[in-house]
């Protein structure tokens, strides 16, 4: 196992309790679903696209997939995307959480983005409470990350990197 594979396997185990890695095809459909939700705000912001690309790069995705996600316009229907990936259905609650994170990375979760997340959620067989719970969780997580940063760096200007 090379370093890239080791890092990807560690992250998948740590964050999602995965024992194996999704296929490149499943990663592509999952990434397209995230970007399609982000496009619900009118366009995919640079921050949103960079988050999705970085997310999949962290999971050891090949360069070709990152390039595909970089060029993807988010205009494909969620029905089409989700029907092409059994993994998206199997990981449906994770997908909803990741969509909230990807859409929020530019500092706001737009109504159109939230509407697309809710649509994906319904297509995946969940009621709206799942989205509401994940939004609340994400907001708590952001507050905890801010707190952690303040604990590590009371004066952020003094961090070494």
Short mmCIF file of C-alpha atoms in Angstrom, two decimals, residues 42-115:
data_model
loop_
_atom_site.label_atom_id
_atom_site.label_comp_id
_atom_site.label_asym_id
_atom_site.label_seq_id
_atom_site.Cartn_x
_atom_site.Cartn_y
_atom_site.Cartn_z
CA UNK A 42 -27.48 29.71 -9.13
CA UNK A 43 -23.90 28.69 -9.77
CA UNK A 44 -21.17 26.61 -8.20
CA UNK A 45 -18.89 28.96 -6.31
CA UNK A 46 -15.12 28.58 -6.50
CA UNK A 47 -15.07 27.69 -2.77
CA UNK A 48 -17.65 24.96 -3.27
CA UNK A 49 -15.83 23.47 -6.25
CA UNK A 50 -12.48 23.58 -4.43
CA UNK A 51 -14.03 21.88 -1.38
CA UNK A 52 -15.41 19.03 -3.50
CA UNK A 53 -12.16 18.60 -5.43
CA UNK A 54 -10.10 18.69 -2.23
CA UNK A 55 -12.43 16.23 -0.54
CA UNK A 56 -12.01 13.68 -3.30
CA UNK A 57 -8.28 14.34 -3.58
CA UNK A 58 -7.98 13.59 0.15
CA UNK A 59 -9.63 10.23 -0.52
CA UNK A 60 -6.95 9.36 -3.07
CA UNK A 61 -9.04 9.93 -6.18
CA UNK A 62 -7.25 9.88 -9.54
CA UNK A 63 -6.38 13.12 -11.33
CA UNK A 64 -8.95 12.34 -14.04
CA UNK A 65 -11.76 12.41 -11.49
CA UNK A 66 -10.59 15.72 -10.06
CA UNK A 67 -10.53 17.15 -13.61
CA UNK A 68 -14.04 15.80 -14.28
CA UNK A 69 -15.35 17.46 -11.11
CA UNK A 70 -13.52 20.68 -12.01
CA UNK A 71 -15.33 20.84 -15.36
CA UNK A 72 -18.74 19.63 -14.16
CA UNK A 73 -21.50 22.26 -14.41
CA UNK A 74 -24.00 20.75 -11.97
CA UNK A 75 -26.86 20.68 -14.46
CA UNK A 76 -27.54 16.94 -14.57
CA UNK A 77 -30.66 15.83 -12.73
CA UNK A 78 -30.27 14.39 -9.26
CA UNK A 79 -32.48 11.48 -10.34
CA UNK A 80 -30.03 10.59 -13.10
CA UNK A 81 -26.94 10.93 -10.91
CA UNK A 82 -28.29 8.99 -7.95
CA UNK A 83 -29.66 6.19 -10.12
CA UNK A 84 -26.14 5.56 -11.47
CA UNK A 85 -24.58 4.78 -8.10
CA UNK A 86 -25.54 2.11 -5.60
CA UNK A 87 -22.97 3.62 -3.24
CA UNK A 88 -24.81 6.96 -3.16
CA UNK A 89 -27.91 5.13 -1.98
CA UNK A 90 -25.96 3.01 0.50
CA UNK A 91 -24.24 6.14 1.88
CA UNK A 92 -27.29 8.36 1.57
CA UNK A 93 -27.08 10.00 4.99
CA UNK A 94 -23.38 10.72 4.49
CA UNK A 95 -24.18 12.26 1.11
CA UNK A 96 -26.72 14.63 2.68
CA UNK A 97 -24.19 15.73 5.29
CA UNK A 98 -21.48 16.20 2.68
CA UNK A 99 -23.85 18.20 0.48
CA UNK A 100 -24.54 20.56 3.39
CA UNK A 101 -20.80 20.93 4.01
CA UNK A 102 -19.98 21.48 0.33
CA UNK A 103 -22.79 24.00 -0.17
CA UNK A 104 -21.91 25.90 3.02
CA UNK A 105 -18.21 26.24 2.34
CA UNK A 106 -18.67 29.65 0.73
CA UNK A 107 -20.18 30.94 3.97
CA UNK A 108 -23.87 30.44 3.29
CA UNK A 109 -26.38 27.71 2.58
CA UNK A 110 -28.61 29.26 -0.08
CA UNK A 111 -32.34 28.40 -0.27
CA UNK A 112 -31.86 26.86 -3.73
CA UNK A 113 -29.01 24.70 -2.45
CA UNK A 114 -31.07 23.55 0.52
CA UNK A 115 -33.98 22.76 -1.84
#
